[in-house]
Structures are given as C-alpha cells and as structure tokens.
PDB file of C-alpha atoms in Angstrom:
ATOM      1  CA  MET A   1       0.000   0.000   0.000  1.00  0.00           C
ATOM      2  CA  SER A   2       1.350   3.395  -0.916  1.00  0.00           C
ATOM      3  CA  SER A   3       2.107   6.003   1.740  1.00  0.00           C
ATOM      4  CA  ALA A   4      -0.637   8.180   0.275  1.00  0.00           C
ATOM      5  CA  GLU A   5      -3.196   5.403   0.653  1.00  0.00           C
ATOM      6  CA  ARG A   6      -2.088   4.805   4.216  1.00  0.00           C
ATOM      7  CA  LEU A   7      -2.635   8.454   5.038  1.00  0.00           C
ATOM      8  CA  GLU A   8      -5.922   8.913   3.225  1.00  0.00           C
ATOM      9  CA  GLY A   9      -7.362   5.448   3.775  1.00  0.00           C
ATOM     10  CA  THR A  10      -9.363   5.786   0.565  1.00  0.00           C
ATOM     11  CA  GLY A  11      -7.255   3.956  -2.055  1.00  0.00           C
ATOM     12  CA  PRO A  12      -8.265   0.601  -3.587  1.00  0.00           C
ATOM     13  CA  ALA A  13      -5.887  -1.345  -1.332  1.00  0.00           C
ATOM     14  CA  ALA A  14      -7.195   0.438   1.762  1.00  0.00           C
ATOM     15  CA  ARG A  15     -10.751  -0.517   0.849  1.00  0.00           C
ATOM     16  CA  VAL A  16      -9.740  -4.151   0.381  1.00  0.00           C
ATOM     17  CA  VAL A  17      -7.929  -4.077   3.744  1.00  0.00           C
ATOM     18  CA  ASP A  18     -11.096  -2.894   5.493  1.00  0.00           C
ATOM     19  CA  ALA A  19     -13.358  -5.356   3.659  1.00  0.00           C
ATOM     20  CA  LEU A  20     -11.066  -8.319   4.227  1.00  0.00           C
ATOM     21  CA  ARG A  21     -10.504  -7.441   7.884  1.00  0.00           C
ATOM     22  CA  ASP A  22     -14.268  -7.258   8.433  1.00  0.00           C
ATOM     23  CA  ALA A  23     -14.800 -10.556   6.605  1.00  0.00           C
ATOM     24  CA  ILE A  24     -12.206 -12.311   8.768  1.00  0.00           C
ATOM     25  CA  ALA A  25     -13.807 -10.872  11.902  1.00  0.00           C
ATOM     26  CA  ALA A  26     -17.250 -12.070  10.831  1.00  0.00           C
ATOM     27  CA  GLY A  27     -15.977 -15.592  10.185  1.00  0.00           C
ATOM     28  CA  ASP A  28     -16.288 -15.478   6.400  1.00  0.00           C
ATOM     29  CA  PHE A  29     -12.673 -16.652   6.281  1.00  0.00           C
ATOM     30  CA  ALA A  30     -11.597 -19.342   8.727  1.00  0.00           C
ATOM     31  CA  PRO A  31      -8.258 -19.430  10.579  1.00  0.00           C
ATOM     32  CA  ASN A  32      -5.552 -20.976   8.335  1.00  0.00           C
ATOM     33  CA  GLN A  33      -7.747 -20.547   5.227  1.00  0.00           C
ATOM     34  CA  ARG A  34      -5.765 -19.728   2.097  1.00  0.00           C
ATOM     35  CA  LEU A  35      -6.277 -16.280   0.628  1.00  0.00           C
ATOM     36  CA  VAL A  36      -5.975 -16.536  -3.139  1.00  0.00           C
ATOM     37  CA  GLU A  37      -5.325 -13.235  -4.890  1.00  0.00           C
ATOM     38  CA  ALA A  38      -7.433 -14.080  -7.958  1.00  0.00           C
ATOM     39  CA  ASP A  39     -10.423 -15.085  -5.816  1.00  0.00           C
ATOM     40  CA  LEU A  40     -10.162 -12.009  -3.604  1.00  0.00           C
ATOM     41  CA  SER A  41      -9.826  -9.763  -6.641  1.00  0.00           C
ATOM     42  CA  GLU A  42     -13.128 -11.092  -7.978  1.00  0.00           C
ATOM     43  CA  GLN A  43     -14.868 -11.074  -4.599  1.00  0.00           C
ATOM     44  CA  PHE A  44     -13.981  -7.478  -3.739  1.00  0.00           C
ATOM     45  CA  GLY A  45     -13.988  -6.082  -7.266  1.00  0.00           C
ATOM     46  CA  ALA A  46     -10.384  -4.907  -7.002  1.00  0.00           C
ATOM     47  CA  SER A  47      -7.235  -5.338  -9.033  1.00  0.00           C
ATOM     48  CA  ARG A  48      -4.721  -8.051  -8.206  1.00  0.00           C
ATOM     49  CA  ALA A  49      -2.242  -5.302  -7.307  1.00  0.00           C
ATOM     50  CA  ALA A  50      -4.676  -3.795  -4.779  1.00  0.00           C
ATOM     51  CA  VAL A  51      -5.335  -7.229  -3.272  1.00  0.00           C
ATOM     52  CA  ARG A  52      -1.610  -7.966  -3.067  1.00  0.00           C
ATOM     53  CA  ALA A  53      -0.988  -4.649  -1.295  1.00  0.00           C
ATOM     54  CA  ALA A  54      -3.890  -5.307   1.094  1.00  0.00           C
ATOM     55  CA  LEU A  55      -2.501  -8.730   1.993  1.00  0.00           C
ATOM     56  CA  LEU A  56       0.881  -7.172   2.732  1.00  0.00           C
ATOM     57  CA  GLU A  57      -0.772  -4.608   4.993  1.00  0.00           C
ATOM     58  CA  LEU A  58      -2.751  -7.258   6.868  1.00  0.00           C
ATOM     59  CA  THR A  59       0.411  -9.343   7.185  1.00  0.00           C
ATOM     60  CA  SER A  60       2.129  -6.406   8.866  1.00  0.00           C
ATOM     61  CA  GLU A  61      -0.856  -6.150  11.234  1.00  0.00           C
ATOM     62  CA  GLY A  62      -0.520  -9.830  12.161  1.00  0.00           C
ATOM     63  CA  LEU A  63      -3.922 -10.800  10.761  1.00  0.00           C
ATOM     64  CA  VAL A  64      -2.553 -12.634   7.703  1.00  0.00           C
ATOM     65  CA  GLU A  65       0.573 -14.769   7.369  1.00  0.00           C
ATOM     66  CA  ARG A  66       2.573 -15.872   4.358  1.00  0.00           C
ATOM     67  CA  VAL A  67       3.640 -19.503   4.087  1.00  0.00           C
ATOM     68  CA  GLN A  68       6.556 -20.392   1.838  1.00  0.00           C
ATOM     69  CA  ASN A  69       5.401 -21.838  -1.489  1.00  0.00           C
ATOM     70  CA  ARG A  70       1.757 -21.684  -0.370  1.00  0.00           C
ATOM     71  CA  GLY A  71       0.921 -17.981  -0.419  1.00  0.00           C
ATOM     72  CA  ALA A  72      -1.132 -16.101   2.146  1.00  0.00           C
ATOM     73  CA  ARG A  73      -3.573 -17.453   4.712  1.00  0.00           C
ATOM     74  CA  VAL A  74      -5.569 -16.178   7.676  1.00  0.00           C
ATOM     75  CA  ARG A  75      -3.350 -16.303  10.749  1.00  0.00           C
ATOM     76  CA  ALA A  76      -4.805 -18.430  13.520  1.00  0.00           C
ATOM     77  CA  VAL A  77      -4.678 -16.614  16.869  1.00  0.00           C
ATOM     78  CA  SER A  78      -4.944 -19.002  19.808  1.00  0.00           C
ATOM     79  CA  LEU A  79      -7.034 -18.320  22.895  1.00  0.00           C
ATOM     80  CA  ASP A  80      -3.874 -17.898  24.982  1.00  0.00           C
ATOM     81  CA  GLU A  81      -2.552 -15.303  22.556  1.00  0.00           C
ATOM     82  CA  ALA A  82      -5.921 -13.508  22.493  1.00  0.00           C
ATOM     83  CA  VAL A  83      -5.819 -13.276  26.295  1.00  0.00           C
ATOM     84  CA  GLU A  84      -2.250 -11.934  26.210  1.00  0.00           C
ATOM     85  CA  ILE A  85      -3.223  -9.326  23.615  1.00  0.00           C
ATOM     86  CA  THR A  86      -6.122  -8.182  25.781  1.00  0.00           C
ATOM     87  CA  GLU A  87      -3.868  -7.942  28.832  1.00  0.00           C
ATOM     88  CA  VAL A  88      -1.536  -5.640  26.887  1.00  0.00           C
ATOM     89  CA  ARG A  89      -4.559  -3.646  25.695  1.00  0.00           C
ATOM     90  CA  MET A  90      -5.581  -3.240  29.333  1.00  0.00           C
ATOM     91  CA  VAL A  91      -2.394  -1.334  30.105  1.00  0.00           C
ATOM     92  CA  LEU A  92      -2.374   0.768  26.941  1.00  0.00           C
ATOM     93  CA  GLU A  93      -6.078   1.607  26.879  1.00  0.00           C
ATOM     94  CA  GLY A  94      -5.964   2.456  30.576  1.00  0.00           C
ATOM     95  CA  LEU A  95      -3.213   4.962  29.770  1.00  0.00           C
ATOM     96  CA  LEU A  96      -5.250   6.414  26.884  1.00  0.00           C
ATOM     97  CA  ALA A  97      -8.365   6.728  29.029  1.00  0.00           C
ATOM     98  CA  ALA A  98      -6.421   8.650  31.660  1.00  0.00           C
ATOM     99  CA  LYS A  99      -4.966  11.001  29.064  1.00  0.00           C
ATOM    100  CA  ALA A 100      -8.321  11.453  27.327  1.00  0.00           C
ATOM    101  CA  ALA A 101      -9.917  12.494  30.623  1.00  0.00           C
ATOM    102  CA  THR A 102      -7.508  15.415  30.902  1.00  0.00           C
ATOM    103  CA  ARG A 103      -8.049  16.525  27.290  1.00  0.00           C
ATOM    104  CA  LEU A 104     -11.800  16.132  26.940  1.00  0.00           C
ATOM    105  CA  THR A 105     -13.665  19.203  25.676  1.00  0.00           C
ATOM    106  CA  ASP A 106     -17.285  20.149  26.319  1.00  0.00           C
ATOM    107  CA  GLU A 107     -18.076  19.051  22.781  1.00  0.00           C
ATOM    108  CA  GLY A 108     -16.331  15.756  23.476  1.00  0.00           C
ATOM    109  CA  GLN A 109     -18.493  15.288  26.541  1.00  0.00           C
ATOM    110  CA  GLU A 110     -21.594  15.608  24.404  1.00  0.00           C
ATOM    111  CA  GLN A 111     -20.242  13.082  21.915  1.00  0.00           C
ATOM    112  CA  LEU A 112     -19.470  10.607  24.679  1.00  0.00           C
ATOM    113  CA  ARG A 113     -22.908  10.983  26.231  1.00  0.00           C
ATOM    114  CA  GLY A 114     -24.395  10.429  22.795  1.00  0.00           C
ATOM    115  CA  ILE A 115     -22.444   7.193  22.368  1.00  0.00           C
ATOM    116  CA  GLY A 116     -23.566   6.051  25.812  1.00  0.00           C
ATOM    117  CA  THR A 117     -27.226   6.754  25.040  1.00  0.00           C
ATOM    118  CA  ALA A 118     -26.952   4.937  21.711  1.00  0.00           C
ATOM    119  CA  MET A 119     -25.355   1.963  23.469  1.00  0.00           C
ATOM    120  CA  GLU A 120     -28.227   1.769  25.934  1.00  0.00           C
ATOM    121  CA  HIS A 121     -30.728   1.824  23.068  1.00  0.00           C
ATOM    122  CA  ALA A 122     -28.830  -0.894  21.185  1.00  0.00           C
ATOM    123  CA  VAL A 123     -28.858  -3.186  24.217  1.00  0.00           C
ATOM    124  CA  ALA A 124     -32.542  -2.489  24.906  1.00  0.00           C
ATOM    125  CA  THR A 125     -33.478  -3.400  21.325  1.00  0.00           C
ATOM    126  CA  GLY A 126     -31.127  -6.378  21.036  1.00  0.00           C
ATOM    127  CA  ASP A 127     -29.050  -4.775  18.286  1.00  0.00           C
ATOM    128  CA  LEU A 128     -25.811  -6.739  18.747  1.00  0.00           C
ATOM    129  CA  LEU A 129     -24.143  -5.496  15.582  1.00  0.00           C
ATOM    130  CA  GLY A 130     -25.049  -1.892  16.375  1.00  0.00           C
ATOM    131  CA  TYR A 131     -23.729  -2.251  19.900  1.00  0.00           C
ATOM    132  CA  SER A 132     -20.490  -3.778  18.595  1.00  0.00           C
ATOM    133  CA  ALA A 133     -20.026  -0.829  16.221  1.00  0.00           C
ATOM    134  CA  LEU A 134     -20.660   1.658  19.048  1.00  0.00           C
ATOM    135  CA  ASN A 135     -18.128  -0.211  21.178  1.00  0.00           C
ATOM    136  CA  ARG A 136     -15.522   0.374  18.459  1.00  0.00           C
ATOM    137  CA  ASP A 137     -16.595   4.021  18.197  1.00  0.00           C
ATOM    138  CA  LEU A 138     -16.112   4.557  21.947  1.00  0.00           C
ATOM    139  CA  HIS A 139     -12.641   3.036  22.033  1.00  0.00           C
ATOM    140  CA  ALA A 140     -11.642   4.949  18.892  1.00  0.00           C
ATOM    141  CA  PHE A 141     -12.920   8.218  20.378  1.00  0.00           C
ATOM    142  CA  ILE A 142     -10.847   7.676  23.519  1.00  0.00           C
ATOM    143  CA  ARG A 143      -7.769   6.816  21.462  1.00  0.00           C
ATOM    144  CA  ASP A 144      -8.155   9.910  19.285  1.00  0.00           C
ATOM    145  CA  THR A 145      -8.860  12.215  22.231  1.00  0.00           C
ATOM    146  CA  ALA A 146      -5.849  10.967  24.192  1.00  0.00           C
ATOM    147  CA  GLY A 147      -3.485  12.080  21.443  1.00  0.00           C
ATOM    148  CA  GLN A 148      -0.926   9.415  22.365  1.00  0.00           C
ATOM    149  CA  ARG A 149       0.145   8.341  18.894  1.00  0.00           C
ATOM    150  CA  THR A 150       2.569   5.592  19.917  1.00  0.00           C
ATOM    151  CA  ALA A 151       0.057   3.761  22.105  1.00  0.00           C
ATOM    152  CA  GLY A 152      -2.641   4.299  19.502  1.00  0.00           C
ATOM    153  CA  SER A 153      -0.508   2.764  16.760  1.00  0.00           C
ATOM    154  CA  ILE A 154       0.301  -0.294  18.850  1.00  0.00           C
ATOM    155  CA  LEU A 155      -3.361  -0.749  19.727  1.00  0.00           C
ATOM    156  CA  GLU A 156      -4.383  -0.689  16.084  1.00  0.00           C
ATOM    157  CA  ARG A 157      -2.064  -3.623  15.393  1.00  0.00           C
ATOM    158  CA  LEU A 158      -3.299  -5.528  18.424  1.00  0.00           C
ATOM    159  CA  ARG A 159      -6.919  -4.914  17.497  1.00  0.00           C
ATOM    160  CA  GLY A 160      -6.306  -6.396  14.071  1.00  0.00           C
ATOM    161  CA  GLN A 161      -4.768  -9.553  15.505  1.00  0.00           C
ATOM    162  CA  ASN A 162      -7.584 -10.025  18.026  1.00  0.00           C
ATOM    163  CA  VAL A 163     -10.499  -8.954  15.852  1.00  0.00           C
ATOM    164  CA  ARG A 164     -11.962 -12.448  15.392  1.00  0.00           C
ATOM    165  CA  HIS A 165     -12.064 -13.242  19.121  1.00  0.00           C
ATOM    166  CA  GLN A 166     -13.474  -9.799  19.879  1.00  0.00           C
ATOM    167  CA  PHE A 167     -16.242 -10.244  17.317  1.00  0.00           C
ATOM    168  CA  ARG A 168     -17.219 -13.634  18.750  1.00  0.00           C
ATOM    169  CA  LEU A 169     -17.377 -12.144  22.222  1.00  0.00           C
ATOM    170  CA  ALA A 170     -19.448  -9.174  21.074  1.00  0.00           C
ATOM    171  CA  MET A 171     -21.963 -11.530  19.436  1.00  0.00           C
ATOM    172  CA  GLN A 172     -22.257 -13.718  22.539  1.00  0.00           C
ATOM    173  CA  PRO A 173     -25.852 -13.570  23.900  1.00  0.00           C
ATOM    174  CA  GLY A 174     -25.980 -11.541  27.095  1.00  0.00           C
ATOM    175  CA  ARG A 175     -22.512 -10.031  26.693  1.00  0.00           C
ATOM    176  CA  PRO A 176     -23.739  -6.488  25.894  1.00  0.00           C
ATOM    177  CA  SER A 177     -25.729  -6.431  29.147  1.00  0.00           C
ATOM    178  CA  VAL A 178     -22.495  -7.215  30.997  1.00  0.00           C
ATOM    179  CA  SER A 179     -20.292  -4.714  29.182  1.00  0.00           C
ATOM    180  CA  LEU A 180     -22.803  -1.848  28.982  1.00  0.00           C
ATOM    181  CA  PRO A 181     -22.428  -0.777  32.651  1.00  0.00           C
ATOM    182  CA  GLN A 182     -18.653  -0.992  32.216  1.00  0.00           C
ATOM    183  CA  HIS A 183     -18.736   1.275  29.173  1.00  0.00           C
ATOM    184  CA  LEU A 184     -21.047   3.728  30.929  1.00  0.00           C
ATOM    185  CA  ALA A 185     -18.644   3.810  33.896  1.00  0.00           C
ATOM    186  CA  ILE A 186     -15.802   4.694  31.515  1.00  0.00           C
ATOM    187  CA  ILE A 187     -17.916   7.461  29.976  1.00  0.00           C
ATOM    188  CA  ASP A 188     -18.886   8.841  33.409  1.00  0.00           C
ATOM    189  CA  ALA A 189     -15.251   8.961  34.541  1.00  0.00           C
ATOM    190  CA  LEU A 190     -14.157  10.663  31.342  1.00  0.00           C
ATOM    191  CA  CYS A 191     -16.933  13.251  31.533  1.00  0.00           C
ATOM    192  CA  ALA A 192     -15.935  13.933  35.141  1.00  0.00           C
ATOM    193  CA  ARG A 193     -12.397  14.470  33.808  1.00  0.00           C
ATOM    194  CA  ASP A 194     -11.135  12.043  36.464  1.00  0.00           C
ATOM    195  CA  ALA A 195      -8.027  10.465  34.968  1.00  0.00           C
ATOM    196  CA  ASP A 196      -7.527   7.851  37.699  1.00  0.00           C
ATOM    197  CA  ALA A 197     -11.160   6.743  37.597  1.00  0.00           C
ATOM    198  CA  ALA A 198     -11.115   6.582  33.797  1.00  0.00           C
ATOM    199  CA  GLU A 199      -8.009   4.400  33.801  1.00  0.00           C
ATOM    200  CA  GLN A 200      -9.434   2.060  36.443  1.00  0.00           C
ATOM    201  CA  ALA A 201     -12.797   1.809  34.656  1.00  0.00           C
ATOM    202  CA  MET A 202     -11.068   0.890  31.408  1.00  0.00           C
ATOM    203  CA  ARG A 203      -8.866  -1.678  33.103  1.00  0.00           C
ATOM    204  CA  ALA A 204     -11.906  -3.222  34.822  1.00  0.00           C
ATOM    205  CA  HIS A 205     -13.711  -3.478  31.497  1.00  0.00           C
ATOM    206  CA  LEU A 206     -10.802  -5.212  29.754  1.00  0.00           C
ATOM    207  CA  GLN A 207     -10.242  -7.528  32.727  1.00  0.00           C
ATOM    208  CA  SER A 208     -13.840  -8.604  32.183  1.00  0.00           C
ATOM    209  CA  VAL A 209     -12.984  -9.322  28.541  1.00  0.00           C
ATOM    210  CA  VAL A 210      -9.993 -11.440  29.620  1.00  0.00           C
ATOM    211  CA  GLU A 211     -12.249 -13.475  31.900  1.00  0.00           C
ATOM    212  CA  ALA A 212     -14.953 -13.880  29.241  1.00  0.00           C
ATOM    213  CA  LEU A 213     -12.774 -14.989  26.319  1.00  0.00           C
ATOM    214  CA  PRO A 214     -12.316 -18.624  27.500  1.00  0.00           C
ATOM    215  CA  THR A 215     -16.068 -19.083  27.957  1.00  0.00           C
ATOM    216  CA  VAL A 216     -16.706 -17.909  24.395  1.00  0.00           C
ATOM    217  CA  GLU A 217     -14.165 -20.404  23.028  1.00  0.00           C
ATOM    218  CA  THR A 218     -15.743 -23.223  25.060  1.00  0.00           C
ATOM    219  CA  SER A 219     -19.201 -22.280  23.796  1.00  0.00           C
ATOM    220  CA  ARG A 220     -17.979 -22.339  20.178  1.00  0.00           C
ATOM    221  CA  ARG A 221     -16.495 -25.837  20.523  1.00  0.00           C
ATOM    222  CA  THR A 222     -19.639 -27.336  22.073  1.00  0.00           C
ATOM    223  CA  ARG A 223     -22.012 -26.135  19.318  1.00  0.00           C
TER     224      ARG A 223
END
C-alpha cells in the first residue's frame, strides 16, 4: 500500500484491507484458510495489485501470514494469545483513558454521552451489531482524544490480531448487558475528567474481557 493510501485510507488497497478485515472478523474466512489473490480480486472487485498490497498490509498487522510456497492465509490466533493481547490492551487503553480524561472538551463530553445513550438503546433493542459498532466508536474516540500516537498505533495492530475473538465475544448472547455498565462507567469517569477513575474503569472493562474470552471459546467448541 502506498504512503498516500495509508494516510488517506481511501485507495483501492485500503478498501480491500477494510473489507477483508471485516470478513475475517465475521468468520467469512476461517483461521488458516488460504487467501488466493485471484479469488479475492473477484470477490472485492479490485485489481490483483490492490489485493496484493492489502494482503501485505494485513500481514504487517498480524492478521494474515505468508507460508513459503503456499501464499497467504488467515493467521490463527490461539485463545492464549488472544488473552495476552487483551492484557496488553488493558495497560495501553488504561493509559489512553487517563490522558483522554484530561483533554476532553465540552463538545467531546456531548459526543461521549451520545455514544452512551446509543449503546443503551442498542442493548434495549437487542441490536448486537449496532452495539459492537458503538463499542468500536467509543474506544476509537478515547484513542483519538488521548493524542498518544505511539500507544494508539500499537493498539491498532493488536486490534487487528484479536479482531476475530473480539467479534465472537461481542456476538455472545448476554454479553452487551455485561459490558454496557462498564462502558457507561468509563464514559462517566471521562466526563468527570477524572483520569484515575477513567483508567481504572477501562482496566476493569478489559479484565472482564480477559475473563470472558475462554467461555466464548468453550461455547464455540460445544455447538
């Protein structure tokens, strides 16, 4: 992917990256499944060059791996690795939450409250996909508000590697009802501009994710 496409996020390769990442998260591509350039080119309506660049980008993120003489395939992330990734996220996202609390504007407060209200509505109506999208919006808002580019960059890579496990957890029946109060606690701490409380609320939320991941994997195997 060219540097311009990386910056703008609007080039053909960038669009394939987003589409392929979402497809892997949704389970359209299984762990260890081969990713054939010709097939992906047809599926996503993109050139082979754009697909090749997208695969290189996703390889750098740790979501795809290249096997000698066999091409690219979806990298399988074990449960143990998913837990480790989330533990690292706990530290980094706690830091970002603390920094965001000190930088939050009045307009940012309104945006956060809006996300919280939308989350409550999504849970009340059983909109799992909508709630999952709002979850991503909240974490992205905190990352952007914190202005800590190094931590933000590392988190983007970790999110890519863990996206499949996160999606499974988000779609688990009853999970939004568990995580909603945690997200609202994060929002309350941020709006109060309490850095310590924001960091602790974020850490508590991600500790809950660590504890929930093994139950999701067990549920998947017993279906």
